[in-house]
CSV table of C-alpha atoms in Angstrom, one decimal:
chain,number,residue,atom,x,y,z
A,252,MET,CA,42.2,78.8,7.3
A,253,LYS,CA,42.4,81.9,9.4
A,254,ASN,CA,45.3,82.0,11.9
A,255,SER,CA,43.0,82.6,14.9
A,256,ILE,CA,43.4,81.0,18.4
A,257,LYS,CA,41.1,78.0,19.0
A,258,ASN,CA,40.4,76.2,22.2
A,259,ILE,CA,38.5,73.0,21.5
A,260,ILE,CA,37.3,70.5,24.1
A,261,THR,CA,36.1,67.2,22.7
A,262,ILE,CA,34.1,64.8,24.9
A,263,GLN,CA,33.5,61.2,24.1
A,264,HIS,CA,30.0,60.3,25.5
A,265,PRO,CA,30.2,58.3,28.8
A,266,GLU,CA,28.6,55.0,29.5
A,267,SER,CA,25.7,54.1,27.2
A,268,VAL,CA,23.3,51.2,27.4
A,269,HIS,CA,25.1,49.4,24.5
A,270,HIS,CA,28.3,49.3,26.7
A,271,THR,CA,26.4,47.0,29.1
A,272,ASN,CA,24.2,44.8,27.0
A,273,GLY,CA,26.5,43.5,24.2
A,274,MET,CA,24.8,45.4,21.4
A,275,ILE,CA,26.3,47.5,18.6
A,276,GLY,CA,26.5,51.3,19.1
A,277,SER,CA,26.9,52.9,15.7
A,278,TRP,CA,23.7,54.5,14.6
A,279,THR,CA,21.5,52.6,17.1
A,280,ASP,CA,19.9,55.3,19.3
A,281,TRP,CA,21.0,54.0,22.8
A,282,GLU,CA,20.6,56.2,25.9
A,283,LEU,CA,23.1,56.8,28.6
A,284,THR,CA,23.0,54.5,31.6
A,285,PRO,CA,22.3,56.0,35.0
A,286,ASN,CA,26.1,55.8,35.6
A,287,GLY,CA,26.7,57.5,32.2
A,288,LYS,CA,24.4,60.4,33.3
A,289,GLU,CA,26.4,60.7,36.5
A,290,GLN,CA,29.6,60.8,34.5
A,291,ALA,CA,28.2,63.5,32.3
A,292,GLU,CA,27.2,65.6,35.3
A,293,LEU,CA,30.7,65.2,36.7
A,294,ILE,CA,32.2,66.4,33.4
A,295,GLY,CA,29.9,69.3,33.2
A,296,SER,CA,30.4,70.4,36.8
A,297,LYS,CA,34.2,70.3,36.5
A,298,LEU,CA,34.3,72.1,33.2
A,299,ALA,CA,32.0,74.8,34.6
A,300,ILE,CA,34.6,75.5,37.3
A,301,GLU,CA,37.5,75.5,34.9
A,302,CYS,CA,35.8,77.4,32.1
A,303,ASP,CA,34.2,80.1,34.4
A,304,GLY,CA,34.1,83.4,32.5
A,305,LYS,CA,34.6,81.9,29.1
A,306,THR,CA,32.0,81.7,26.4
A,307,PHE,CA,31.7,78.4,24.5
A,308,GLU,CA,29.8,77.1,21.5
A,309,LEU,CA,28.6,73.5,22.0
A,310,TYR,CA,28.2,71.0,19.2
A,311,ALA,CA,26.9,67.4,19.5
A,312,SER,CA,25.8,64.3,17.6
A,313,PRO,CA,22.1,63.8,17.4
A,314,LEU,CA,22.4,60.2,18.7
A,315,MET,CA,20.7,60.0,22.1
A,316,ARG,CA,23.8,59.0,24.1
A,317,ALA,CA,25.7,62.0,22.8
A,318,LYS,CA,22.8,64.4,22.8
A,319,GLN,CA,22.0,63.6,26.5
A,320,THR,CA,25.7,64.1,27.4
A,321,ALA,CA,25.6,67.5,25.6
A,322,GLU,CA,22.4,68.6,27.3
A,323,ILE,CA,23.7,67.7,30.7
A,324,ILE,CA,27.0,69.5,30.1
A,325,GLY,CA,25.1,72.4,28.5
A,326,ASN,CA,23.0,72.8,31.6
A,327,CYS,CA,26.1,73.0,33.7
A,328,LEU,CA,27.7,75.6,31.4
A,329,LYS,CA,24.4,77.4,30.7
A,330,ILE,CA,24.6,76.9,26.9
A,331,LYS,CA,22.4,75.1,24.4
A,332,PRO,CA,23.9,72.4,22.2
A,333,ASN,CA,24.0,72.7,18.4
A,334,ILE,CA,23.0,69.3,17.1
A,335,THR,CA,24.6,68.2,13.9
A,336,GLU,CA,24.3,65.0,11.9
A,337,THR,CA,28.0,65.4,10.9
A,338,LEU,CA,29.1,64.3,14.4
A,339,LYS,CA,27.3,60.9,14.4
A,340,GLU,CA,29.2,57.7,14.9
A,341,ARG,CA,30.3,55.6,11.9
A,342,ASN,CA,27.4,53.8,10.3
A,343,LEU,CA,27.9,50.1,10.4
A,344,GLY,CA,25.1,49.3,8.0
A,345,SER,CA,23.4,45.9,8.5
A,346,ALA,CA,25.0,45.6,12.0
A,347,VAL,CA,23.0,48.6,13.3
A,348,GLY,CA,20.5,47.3,15.9
A,349,LYS,CA,22.3,44.0,16.2
A,350,SER,CA,24.5,42.5,18.8
A,351,VAL,CA,28.3,42.4,18.8
A,352,GLN,CA,28.1,38.6,18.6
A,353,TRP,CA,25.8,38.8,15.5
A,354,LEU,CA,28.4,41.1,13.9
A,355,ARG,CA,31.2,38.6,14.6
A,356,GLU,CA,29.2,35.7,13.1
A,357,ASN,CA,27.9,37.6,10.0
A,358,ILE,CA,30.6,40.1,9.1
A,359,GLU,CA,31.1,40.3,5.3
A,360,LYS,CA,34.6,41.7,5.4
A,361,GLU,CA,37.2,42.4,8.0
A,362,GLU,CA,38.3,46.0,8.1
A,363,TYR,CA,42.0,46.5,7.6
A,364,THR,CA,42.1,49.8,5.7
A,365,ILE,CA,40.2,53.1,5.8
A,366,ASP,CA,38.2,51.9,2.7
A,367,ASP,CA,37.1,48.5,4.1
A,368,LYS,CA,33.5,48.1,5.2
A,369,CYS,CA,32.3,45.3,7.5
A,370,PHE,CA,29.1,45.3,5.4
A,371,SER,CA,28.5,46.6,2.0
A,372,ASP,CA,25.9,49.2,3.3
A,373,ALA,CA,28.3,50.4,6.0
A,374,GLU,CA,30.3,53.6,6.1
A,375,SER,CA,34.1,53.5,5.7
A,376,ARG,CA,36.5,55.5,7.8
A,377,ARG,CA,37.4,57.5,4.7
A,378,GLU,CA,33.7,58.4,4.2
A,379,VAL,CA,33.5,59.6,7.8
A,380,TRP,CA,36.6,61.7,7.2
A,381,HIS,CA,34.9,63.4,4.2
A,382,ARG,CA,31.7,63.8,6.2
A,383,LEU,CA,33.7,65.7,8.9
A,384,ILE,CA,35.6,68.0,6.6
A,385,PRO,CA,32.8,70.7,6.1
A,386,PHE,CA,32.2,70.8,9.9
A,387,TYR,CA,35.9,71.1,10.6
A,388,GLU,CA,36.4,73.8,8.1
A,389,GLU,CA,33.4,75.7,9.4
A,390,ILE,CA,34.6,75.8,13.0
A,391,MET,CA,38.2,76.6,12.0
A,392,ASN,CA,37.1,79.5,9.8
A,393,SER,CA,34.6,80.9,12.3
A,394,LYS,CA,35.3,83.6,14.8
A,395,ILE,CA,34.3,81.3,17.7
A,396,GLU,CA,37.4,80.8,19.8
A,397,ASN,CA,36.1,78.3,22.4
A,398,ILE,CA,34.3,75.2,21.3
A,399,ILE,CA,33.0,72.0,22.9
A,400,ILE,CA,32.3,68.9,20.8
A,401,VAL,CA,30.4,65.9,22.1
A,402,SER,CA,30.6,62.8,19.8
A,403,HIS,CA,31.7,59.2,19.6
A,404,GLY,CA,34.9,57.2,19.7
A,405,ASP,CA,35.6,56.5,16.1
A,406,THR,CA,34.4,59.9,14.9
A,407,LEU,CA,36.6,61.7,17.4
A,408,SER,CA,39.6,59.5,16.6
A,409,ILE,CA,39.3,60.7,13.0
A,410,PHE,CA,38.8,64.3,14.1
A,411,ASN,CA,42.0,64.1,16.2
A,412,ALA,CA,44.0,63.0,13.1
A,413,MET,CA,42.4,65.8,11.1
A,414,TRP,CA,43.3,68.3,13.8
A,415,LEU,CA,47.0,67.4,13.7
A,416,GLY,CA,47.1,67.9,9.9
A,417,LEU,CA,47.6,64.2,9.2
A,418,THR,CA,46.3,62.7,6.0
A,419,VAL,CA,43.4,60.3,6.0
A,420,GLU,CA,45.9,57.6,5.0
A,421,PHE,CA,47.5,57.9,8.4
A,422,LEU,CA,44.5,56.0,9.8
A,423,ASN,CA,45.7,52.9,7.9
A,424,TYR,CA,48.5,52.4,10.4
A,425,GLY,CA,47.8,54.7,13.4
A,426,ASP,CA,45.0,56.0,15.6
A,427,LEU,CA,44.3,58.5,18.3
A,428,TYR,CA,41.6,56.8,20.2
A,429,GLY,CA,40.0,57.9,23.5
A,430,LYS,CA,37.7,56.2,26.0
A,431,SER,CA,34.0,56.7,26.9
A,432,GLY,CA,33.8,59.7,29.2
A,433,GLY,CA,37.2,61.0,28.1
A,434,VAL,CA,37.8,64.7,27.7
A,435,SER,CA,40.4,66.0,25.3
A,436,PHE,CA,41.9,69.5,25.0
A,437,LEU,CA,42.9,70.8,21.5
A,438,THR,CA,44.5,74.2,21.0
A,439,LYS,CA,45.5,76.2,18.0
A,440,ASN,CA,47.9,78.9,19.3
A,441,ALA,CA,48.7,82.3,18.0
A,442,LYS,CA,51.5,80.9,15.8
A,443,GLY,CA,49.0,78.5,14.1
A,444,LYS,CA,50.4,75.4,15.8
A,445,HIS,CA,47.9,72.6,16.5
A,446,ILE,CA,48.3,70.9,19.8
A,447,ILE,CA,46.6,68.1,21.7
A,448,SER,CA,47.6,68.9,25.3
A,449,ARG,CA,45.4,66.2,26.9
A,450,LEU,CA,43.9,63.2,25.1
A,451,SER,CA,40.9,61.4,26.7
A,452,ASP,CA,41.5,62.6,30.3
A,453,MET,CA,39.3,60.3,32.3
A,454,SER,CA,39.5,62.3,35.6
A,455,TYR,CA,36.6,64.5,34.4
A,456,SER,CA,34.1,61.6,34.5
A,457,SER,CA,35.2,60.1,37.8
A,458,ASN,CA,35.1,61.2,41.4
A,459,GLU,CA,38.9,60.8,41.8
A,460,CYS,CA,41.0,63.9,42.2
A,461,LYS,CA,43.1,64.9,39.2
């Protein structure tokens, strides 16, 4: 990969309807709650101040909660999101559209490794890793220096491990999870070193001072 500087901001979509109604997120197309939309506005307005004068490329998952987040942030930064299927959350197969309680009562297999699937038609974490690789290589080899990515918790945790040059097997015993509404800052410096300077900074989606 080219040894060019990269500044990547990843944003885990804020509060979605499925965070409040006991339902599974995954590929179910939940919208942001009113509170989630306010959180997205806060993230966008704060980034607009910090990033003033910089040009960003914005990528987002097509699932409504992430797409809405990207559109709100894009309006603040005056950029249009590039929607890509690659950034969708992990597909939980038969659990999509069901409640968390239903999953607990009907799960076919507990997930202990990156190859385990809660349902036979679900996506494993290894499969998400391989889904992300082409996107990752594309942005790393591009001439675009400043990038914003809006996605989902599990997908971004996998992206974080990839960013640090860890193997997919790392995810069998470690994770780099964030929280809904969290903003992370990833940098590749002139020496080619990959850095996560802030992981899931929640101050961007709240009214509290940093």
